[in-house]
mmCIF file of C-alpha atoms in Angstrom:
data_model
loop_
_atom_site.group_PDB
_atom_site.id
_atom_site.type_symbol
_atom_site.label_atom_id
_atom_site.label_comp_id
_atom_site.label_asym_id
_atom_site.label_seq_id
_atom_site.Cartn_x
_atom_site.Cartn_y
_atom_site.Cartn_z
ATOM 1 C CA MET E 1 64.285 7.637 197.355
ATOM 2 C CA LEU E 2 66.061 8.239 194.067
ATOM 3 C CA PRO E 3 68.093 11.472 193.761
ATOM 4 C CA GLY E 4 66.167 14.274 192.069
ATOM 5 C CA SER E 5 67.031 17.628 190.547
ATOM 6 C CA ILE E 6 67.124 21.290 191.551
ATOM 7 C CA GLN E 7 66.852 23.617 188.554
ATOM 8 C CA ILE E 8 66.647 27.382 189.055
ATOM 9 C CA SER E 9 67.246 29.963 186.338
ATOM 10 C CA GLY E 10 67.814 33.714 186.595
ATOM 11 C CA GLU E 11 66.703 34.083 190.214
ATOM 12 C CA THR E 12 68.224 35.944 193.156
ATOM 13 C CA LEU E 13 68.628 33.240 195.777
ATOM 14 C CA SER E 14 68.013 33.906 199.457
ATOM 15 C CA GLY E 15 70.028 32.499 202.319
ATOM 16 C CA ALA E 16 67.150 30.176 203.220
ATOM 17 C CA GLU E 17 67.022 28.783 199.677
ATOM 18 C CA ILE E 18 70.775 28.181 199.734
ATOM 19 C CA ARG E 19 70.469 26.335 203.057
ATOM 20 C CA ASP E 20 67.796 24.055 201.574
ATOM 21 C CA ILE E 21 69.986 23.343 198.536
ATOM 22 C CA CYS E 22 73.009 22.554 200.696
ATOM 23 C CA GLU E 23 70.998 20.283 202.978
ATOM 24 C CA SER E 24 69.739 18.333 199.955
ATOM 25 C CA LEU E 25 73.302 18.000 198.658
ATOM 26 C CA ARG E 26 74.559 16.675 201.996
ATOM 27 C CA GLU E 27 71.645 14.225 202.171
ATOM 28 C CA ASN E 28 72.620 12.883 198.740
ATOM 29 C CA SER E 29 69.158 13.575 197.374
ATOM 30 C CA VAL E 30 70.300 15.671 194.381
ATOM 31 C CA ARG E 31 71.570 14.264 191.093
ATOM 32 C CA LEU E 32 71.260 17.471 189.043
ATOM 33 C CA LEU E 33 71.920 20.967 190.406
ATOM 34 C CA SER E 34 71.397 23.834 187.958
ATOM 35 C CA LEU E 35 71.680 27.451 189.119
ATOM 36 C CA ARG E 36 71.864 28.912 185.626
ATOM 37 C CA GLY E 37 72.216 32.711 185.679
ATOM 38 C CA CYS E 38 71.251 33.021 189.344
ATOM 39 C CA GLN E 39 72.439 35.705 191.753
ATOM 40 C CA LEU E 40 73.923 34.625 195.085
ATOM 41 C CA SER E 41 76.336 36.146 197.562
ATOM 42 C CA GLU E 42 79.984 35.181 197.894
ATOM 43 C CA ARG E 43 79.230 33.488 201.193
ATOM 44 C CA ASP E 44 76.333 31.513 199.742
ATOM 45 C CA PHE E 45 78.408 30.445 196.736
ATOM 46 C CA GLY E 46 80.939 29.039 199.185
ATOM 47 C CA HIS E 47 78.165 27.119 200.973
ATOM 48 C CA VAL E 48 77.014 25.592 197.675
ATOM 49 C CA CYS E 49 80.574 24.529 196.845
ATOM 50 C CA ARG E 50 81.002 22.868 200.223
ATOM 51 C CA GLY E 51 77.689 21.085 199.769
ATOM 52 C CA ALA E 52 78.778 19.863 196.349
ATOM 53 C CA ALA E 53 82.061 18.650 197.817
ATOM 54 C CA GLU E 54 80.209 16.491 200.364
ATOM 55 C CA SER E 55 77.597 15.128 197.962
ATOM 56 C CA ARG E 56 77.928 11.549 196.730
ATOM 57 C CA SER E 57 74.882 11.723 194.441
ATOM 58 C CA LEU E 58 75.561 14.896 192.428
ATOM 59 C CA ALA E 59 76.206 13.898 188.818
ATOM 60 C CA GLN E 60 75.548 17.151 186.923
ATOM 61 C CA LEU E 61 76.484 20.653 188.079
ATOM 62 C CA ASN E 62 75.307 23.601 185.973
ATOM 63 C CA LEU E 63 76.747 27.000 186.925
ATOM 64 C CA ASN E 64 76.259 28.606 183.505
ATOM 65 C CA LEU E 65 75.899 32.307 182.748
ATOM 66 C CA GLY E 66 78.224 34.071 185.116
ATOM 67 C CA ILE E 67 77.794 32.183 188.386
ATOM 68 C CA VAL E 68 81.557 31.617 188.646
ATOM 69 C CA SER E 69 82.193 35.317 188.298
ATOM 70 C CA ASN E 70 85.604 35.865 189.923
ATOM 71 C CA ILE E 71 88.864 34.176 190.871
ATOM 72 C CA ASN E 72 87.758 33.561 194.461
ATOM 73 C CA ARG E 73 84.771 31.557 193.217
ATOM 74 C CA VAL E 74 87.027 29.609 190.865
ATOM 75 C CA LYS E 75 89.201 28.652 193.850
ATOM 76 C CA GLN E 76 86.196 27.529 195.887
ATOM 77 C CA LEU E 77 84.852 25.443 193.004
ATOM 78 C CA ALA E 78 88.287 23.868 192.496
ATOM 79 C CA GLU E 79 88.430 22.882 196.175
ATOM 80 C CA ALA E 80 84.976 21.332 195.924
ATOM 81 C CA LEU E 81 85.929 19.279 192.870
ATOM 82 C CA LYS E 82 89.056 17.982 194.604
ATOM 83 C CA THR E 83 86.832 16.364 197.236
ATOM 84 C CA ASN E 84 83.789 15.450 195.158
ATOM 85 C CA ARG E 85 83.875 12.073 193.404
ATOM 86 C CA SER E 86 80.471 11.925 191.724
ATOM 87 C CA VAL E 87 80.171 14.846 189.272
ATOM 88 C CA GLN E 88 80.131 13.606 185.691
ATOM 89 C CA SER E 89 79.072 16.800 183.887
ATOM 90 C CA LEU E 90 80.248 20.341 184.678
ATOM 91 C CA PHE E 91 78.764 23.331 182.842
ATOM 92 C CA LEU E 92 80.438 26.743 183.202
ATOM 93 C CA HIS E 93 79.246 28.322 179.942
ATOM 94 C CA GLY E 94 79.391 32.106 180.048
ATOM 95 C CA SER E 95 81.766 32.349 183.018
ATOM 96 C CA PRO E 96 84.659 34.852 182.733
ATOM 97 C CA LEU E 97 87.262 32.232 183.630
ATOM 98 C CA THR E 98 90.087 33.366 181.315
ATOM 99 C CA ASP E 99 93.236 31.251 181.059
ATOM 100 C CA ALA E 100 94.231 32.279 184.589
ATOM 101 C CA GLY E 101 91.006 30.949 186.078
ATOM 102 C CA LEU E 102 91.210 27.708 184.137
ATOM 103 C CA ALA E 103 94.797 27.260 185.373
ATOM 104 C CA LEU E 104 93.445 27.311 188.945
ATOM 105 C CA LEU E 105 90.627 24.911 188.106
ATOM 106 C CA ASN E 106 92.610 22.533 185.926
ATOM 107 C CA PRO E 107 94.371 20.480 188.658
ATOM 108 C CA ALA E 108 90.975 19.517 190.113
ATOM 109 C CA LEU E 109 89.592 18.694 186.661
ATOM 110 C CA SER E 110 92.637 16.578 185.835
ATOM 111 C CA ILE E 111 92.313 14.288 188.843
ATOM 112 C CA HIS E 112 88.530 14.055 189.041
ATOM 113 C CA PRO E 113 87.591 10.357 188.733
ATOM 114 C CA SER E 114 84.135 10.756 187.164
ATOM 115 C CA LEU E 115 84.129 13.899 184.995
ATOM 116 C CA VAL E 116 83.297 13.088 181.360
ATOM 117 C CA ALA E 117 81.476 16.217 180.103
ATOM 118 C CA LEU E 118 82.770 19.799 180.324
ATOM 119 C CA ASP E 119 81.268 23.016 178.947
ATOM 120 C CA LEU E 120 83.693 25.967 178.811
ATOM 121 C CA GLY E 121 81.875 27.880 176.095
ATOM 122 C CA ASP E 122 82.155 31.684 176.178
ATOM 123 C CA CYS E 123 84.695 31.564 179.018
ATOM 124 C CA MET E 124 87.185 34.045 177.517
ATOM 125 C CA LEU E 125 89.815 31.377 176.940
ATOM 126 C CA GLY E 126 92.991 31.712 174.861
ATOM 127 C CA ASP E 127 95.750 29.407 173.671
ATOM 128 C CA GLU E 128 97.056 28.691 177.169
ATOM 129 C CA GLY E 129 93.617 27.563 178.225
ATOM 130 C CA ILE E 130 93.406 25.245 175.216
ATOM 131 C CA ASN E 131 96.770 23.718 176.150
ATOM 132 C CA LEU E 132 95.357 22.868 179.572
ATOM 133 C CA ILE E 133 92.210 21.373 178.053
ATOM 134 C CA CYS E 134 94.289 19.132 175.791
ATOM 135 C CA GLY E 135 95.571 17.464 178.948
ATOM 136 C CA LEU E 136 91.998 16.333 179.647
ATOM 137 C CA LEU E 137 91.998 14.327 176.391
ATOM 138 C CA PRO E 138 94.381 11.441 177.136
ATOM 139 C CA PRO E 139 95.690 9.499 174.123
ATOM 140 C CA ASP E 140 95.046 6.098 175.673
ATOM 141 C CA GLY E 141 92.638 4.448 178.081
ATOM 142 C CA ALA E 142 95.105 4.385 180.952
ATOM 143 C CA LYS E 143 93.311 7.326 182.600
ATOM 144 C CA SER E 144 89.805 8.686 182.381
ATOM 145 C CA GLY E 145 89.180 11.622 180.071
ATOM 146 C CA LEU E 146 86.438 13.767 178.578
ATOM 147 C CA LYS E 147 83.818 12.269 176.297
ATOM 148 C CA GLU E 148 82.010 15.574 175.635
ATOM 149 C CA LEU E 149 83.726 18.968 175.313
ATOM 150 C CA THR E 150 82.154 22.348 174.519
ATOM 151 C CA LEU E 151 84.386 25.320 173.636
ATOM 152 C CA SER E 152 81.858 27.501 171.814
ATOM 153 C CA ALA E 153 82.437 31.256 171.439
ATOM 154 C CA ASN E 154 86.021 31.591 172.645
ATOM 155 C CA PRO E 155 87.334 33.991 169.970
ATOM 156 C CA GLY E 156 90.603 34.619 171.839
ATOM 157 C CA VAL E 157 91.965 31.251 170.756
ATOM 158 C CA THR E 158 94.287 31.498 167.732
ATOM 159 C CA SER E 159 94.861 29.002 164.933
ATOM 160 C CA LYS E 160 97.877 27.750 166.895
ATOM 161 C CA GLY E 161 95.657 26.860 169.851
ATOM 162 C CA TRP E 162 93.045 25.176 167.667
ATOM 163 C CA GLY E 163 95.804 23.237 165.908
ATOM 164 C CA ARG E 164 97.001 21.953 169.255
ATOM 165 C CA LEU E 165 93.436 20.885 170.095
ATOM 166 C CA ALA E 166 93.062 19.116 166.732
ATOM 167 C CA ILE E 167 96.132 17.007 167.511
ATOM 168 C CA ALA E 168 94.742 16.092 170.936
ATOM 169 C CA VAL E 169 91.361 15.186 169.414
ATOM 170 C CA ALA E 170 93.015 13.007 166.785
ATOM 171 C CA HIS E 171 94.733 10.953 169.475
ATOM 172 C CA SER E 172 92.054 11.043 172.187
ATOM 173 C CA SER E 173 90.872 7.606 173.190
ATOM 174 C CA GLN E 174 87.490 8.727 174.511
ATOM 175 C CA LEU E 175 86.190 12.039 173.081
ATOM 176 C CA ARG E 176 82.833 11.556 171.343
ATOM 177 C CA VAL E 177 81.320 15.068 171.146
ATOM 178 C CA LEU E 178 83.153 18.318 170.315
ATOM 179 C CA ASN E 179 81.299 21.646 170.072
ATOM 180 C CA LEU E 180 83.307 24.503 168.538
ATOM 181 C CA ASP E 181 80.413 26.592 167.226
ATOM 182 C CA TYR E 182 80.701 30.381 166.930
ATOM 183 C CA ASN E 183 84.484 30.520 166.944
ATOM 184 C CA PRO E 184 86.254 32.280 164.027
ATOM 185 C CA LEU E 185 87.967 29.107 162.834
ATOM 186 C CA GLY E 186 88.071 29.597 159.070
ATOM 187 C CA ASP E 187 89.183 27.119 156.426
ATOM 188 C CA GLN E 188 92.716 26.656 157.768
ATOM 189 C CA VAL E 189 91.577 25.375 161.169
ATOM 190 C CA ALA E 190 88.799 23.349 159.531
ATOM 191 C CA GLY E 191 91.482 21.543 157.533
ATOM 192 C CA MET E 192 93.270 20.624 160.777
ATOM 193 C CA LEU E 193 90.006 19.375 162.246
ATOM 194 C CA ALA E 194 89.348 17.295 159.133
ATOM 195 C CA VAL E 195 92.627 15.473 159.750
ATOM 196 C CA ALA E 196 91.581 14.959 163.381
ATOM 197 C CA VAL E 197 88.262 13.479 162.246
ATOM 198 C CA ALA E 198 90.056 11.119 159.870
ATOM 199 C CA SER E 199 92.398 9.982 162.651
ATOM 200 C CA SER E 200 89.928 9.726 165.539
ATOM 201 C CA ARG E 201 88.277 6.408 166.282
ATOM 202 C CA THR E 202 85.775 7.849 168.762
ATOM 203 C CA LEU E 203 84.573 11.314 167.618
ATOM 204 C CA GLU E 204 80.886 11.028 166.698
ATOM 205 C CA VAL E 205 79.612 14.628 166.818
ATOM 206 C CA LEU E 206 81.380 17.788 165.605
ATOM 207 C CA ASP E 207 79.601 21.159 165.771
ATOM 208 C CA LEU E 208 81.123 23.818 163.481
ATOM 209 C CA GLU E 209 78.103 26.095 163.217
ATOM 210 C CA GLY E 210 78.940 29.731 162.475
ATOM 211 C CA THR E 211 82.713 29.254 162.297
ATOM 212 C CA GLY E 212 83.508 31.104 159.071
ATOM 213 C CA LEU E 213 83.833 28.082 156.798
ATOM 214 C CA THR E 214 83.488 28.006 153.003
ATOM 215 C CA ASN E 215 83.028 25.353 150.344
ATOM 216 C CA GLN E 216 86.754 24.668 150.601
ATOM 217 C CA SER E 217 86.312 23.348 154.142
ATOM 218 C CA ALA E 218 83.178 21.447 153.223
ATOM 219 C CA GLN E 219 84.919 19.717 150.312
ATOM 220 C CA THR E 220 87.772 18.632 152.571
ATOM 221 C CA LEU E 221 85.341 17.280 155.146
ATOM 222 C CA LEU E 222 83.370 15.553 152.396
ATOM 223 C CA ASP E 223 86.527 13.813 151.184
ATOM 224 C CA VAL E 224 87.274 12.633 154.724
ATOM 225 C CA VAL E 225 83.777 11.256 155.308
ATOM 226 C CA GLU E 226 83.747 9.608 151.883
ATOM 227 C CA ASN E 227 87.187 8.003 151.946
ATOM 228 C CA TYR E 228 88.037 7.247 155.585
ATOM 229 C CA PRO E 229 86.351 4.896 158.077
ATOM 230 C CA THR E 230 85.579 7.580 160.646
ATOM 231 C CA ALA E 231 83.341 7.321 163.718
ATOM 232 C CA LEU E 232 81.643 10.629 162.785
ATOM 233 C CA ARG E 233 77.838 10.520 162.755
ATOM 234 C CA THR E 234 76.836 14.194 163.067
ATOM 235 C CA LEU E 235 78.541 17.215 161.495
ATOM 236 C CA ILE E 236 76.863 20.610 162.010
ATOM 237 C CA LEU E 237 77.765 23.210 159.352
ATOM 238 C CA ALA E 238 74.876 25.683 159.593
ATOM 239 C CA GLU E 239 75.499 29.447 159.312
ATOM 240 C CA ASN E 240 78.610 29.041 157.167
ATOM 241 C CA ASN E 241 79.238 30.080 153.568
ATOM 242 C CA ILE E 242 78.760 26.510 152.349
ATOM 243 C CA SER E 243 76.483 25.489 149.506
ATOM 244 C CA PRO E 244 73.363 23.473 150.401
ATOM 245 C CA GLU E 245 74.465 20.840 147.863
ATOM 246 C CA LEU E 246 77.741 20.138 149.677
ATOM 247 C CA GLN E 247 76.013 20.060 153.051
ATOM 248 C CA GLN E 248 73.486 17.577 151.675
ATOM 249 C CA GLN E 249 76.226 15.353 150.229
ATOM 250 C CA ILE E 250 77.949 15.182 153.603
ATOM 251 C CA SER E 251 74.658 14.513 155.376
ATOM 252 C CA ASP E 252 73.805 11.706 152.956
ATOM 253 C CA LEU E 253 77.174 10.018 153.466
ATOM 254 C CA LEU E 254 76.858 10.197 157.242
ATOM 255 C CA SER E 255 73.342 8.752 157.007
ATOM 256 C CA GLU E 256 74.648 5.873 154.906
ATOM 257 C CA GLY E 257 77.220 5.117 157.572
ATOM 258 C CA GLU E 258 74.503 4.986 160.237
ATOM 259 C CA GLU E 259 72.388 2.635 158.123
ATOM 260 C CA GLU E 260 75.365 0.296 157.592
ATOM 261 C CA GLU E 261 76.070 0.230 161.332
ATOM 262 C CA GLU E 262 72.430 -0.531 162.105
ATOM 263 C CA THR E 263 72.478 -3.393 159.613
ATOM 264 C CA GLU E 264 75.669 -4.790 161.131
ATOM 265 C CA ALA E 265 74.202 -4.489 164.616
ATOM 266 C CA ARG E 266 71.094 -6.409 163.566
ATOM 267 C CA GLU E 267 73.265 -9.143 162.040
ATOM 268 C CA VAL E 268 75.331 -9.427 165.222
ATOM 269 C CA THR E 269 72.143 -9.646 167.284
ATOM 270 C CA ALA E 270 70.801 -12.333 164.983
ATOM 271 C CA ARG E 271 74.003 -14.363 165.302
ATOM 272 C CA GLU E 272 73.905 -14.054 169.077
ATOM 273 C CA LYS E 273 70.303 -15.259 169.144
ATOM 274 C CA ASN E 274 70.998 -18.081 166.687
ATOM 275 C CA PRO E 275 74.504 -19.499 167.119
ATOM 276 C CA TRP E 276 73.856 -22.107 164.423
ATOM 277 C CA ILE E 277 74.184 -19.536 161.622
ATOM 278 C CA CYS E 278 77.228 -20.255 159.447
ATOM 279 C CA GLN E 279 79.249 -17.318 158.091
ATOM 280 C CA ASN E 280 81.088 -17.209 154.802
ATOM 281 C CA ASN E 281 83.651 -14.707 153.554
ATOM 282 C CA SER E 282 86.376 -14.597 150.927
ATOM 283 C CA SER E 283 89.159 -15.900 153.179
ATOM 284 C CA SER E 284 87.469 -18.537 155.331
ATOM 285 C CA HIS E 285 84.175 -19.949 156.353
ATOM 286 C CA MET E 286 82.862 -21.293 159.607
ATOM 287 C CA VAL E 287 81.444 -24.803 159.565
ATOM 288 C CA LEU E 288 79.324 -25.994 162.458
ATOM 289 C CA MET E 289 78.995 -29.724 163.022
ATOM 290 C CA THR E 290 76.592 -31.194 165.556
ATOM 291 C CA SER E 291 75.873 -34.669 166.850
ATOM 292 C CA GLY E 292 72.475 -36.093 167.553
ATOM 293 C CA LEU E 293 73.049 -35.509 171.242
ATOM 294 C CA GLY E 294 73.299 -31.780 170.728
ATOM 295 C CA ASP E 295 77.035 -31.593 171.317
ATOM 296 C CA SER E 296 78.723 -29.162 168.951
ATOM 297 C CA LEU E 297 82.098 -28.688 167.422
ATOM 298 C CA LEU E 298 83.086 -25.472 165.677
ATOM 299 C CA ALA E 299 85.789 -25.917 163.075
ATOM 300 C CA GLU E 300 87.355 -23.186 160.939
ATOM 301 C CA THR E 301 88.837 -24.153 157.593
ATOM 302 C CA GLU E 302 90.852 -21.832 155.394
ATOM 303 C CA MET E 303 89.641 -21.702 151.791
#
């Protein structure tokens, strides 16, 4: 039987329900566990953490909206993640972690072999927390790192902290999605992020909705998208003081990039299906010579 999902939202969970959840975790029959906004006792939270630690099937763990409500729960979750090897996505949005809580959780996050998506939105983080998160964005492929990171609504982070994150994003070898919506970033931080976008070879989605940007930021981002070969495919700028015309220009440029990639992908597929296609370019061309027996020789001549 394939692992299924347990999704409960806003409920007060009984001891019997917690026992059923834990049994399913230990039986490796759960791939997704979401207890979003649920109420459960300290003891039962500990049981869930121990079940998650033992599970080999759990890939996504959603404890959004205040489930991890105190330092003791942070410690129990950290212990679970030190043992667990399967969780790929961890969602803690709306948990009052603070920098102190993240410091307790960070060692487990740093060594986890499978974690690629992390949501720490609205977790009351500051600059120290951002410094820890930057360590989860390695600059090379020597160690695994995050591919998706959400830091929405953490107004305690200063421009210094966001600048540090921009540097880490610029050099990250794996980050593809970054959500910074509803943070008071302003044009200065947006300029730092524009440099990160220009430098990154992996970042595909950047969410800057409701971050206090103006046309100044949009123009900088437009210049980046227009003049640099970025990986960016989606840039969200809603609820900012940016003209619709500039937003449309950026959207059009990103759409053009997607169309070019799709065309290139189709050409690659065609070449793979038909290896007899000869390619020409300004510096060289490929000449394919075949004998009547079907043997082939591929020769490259410089022109």
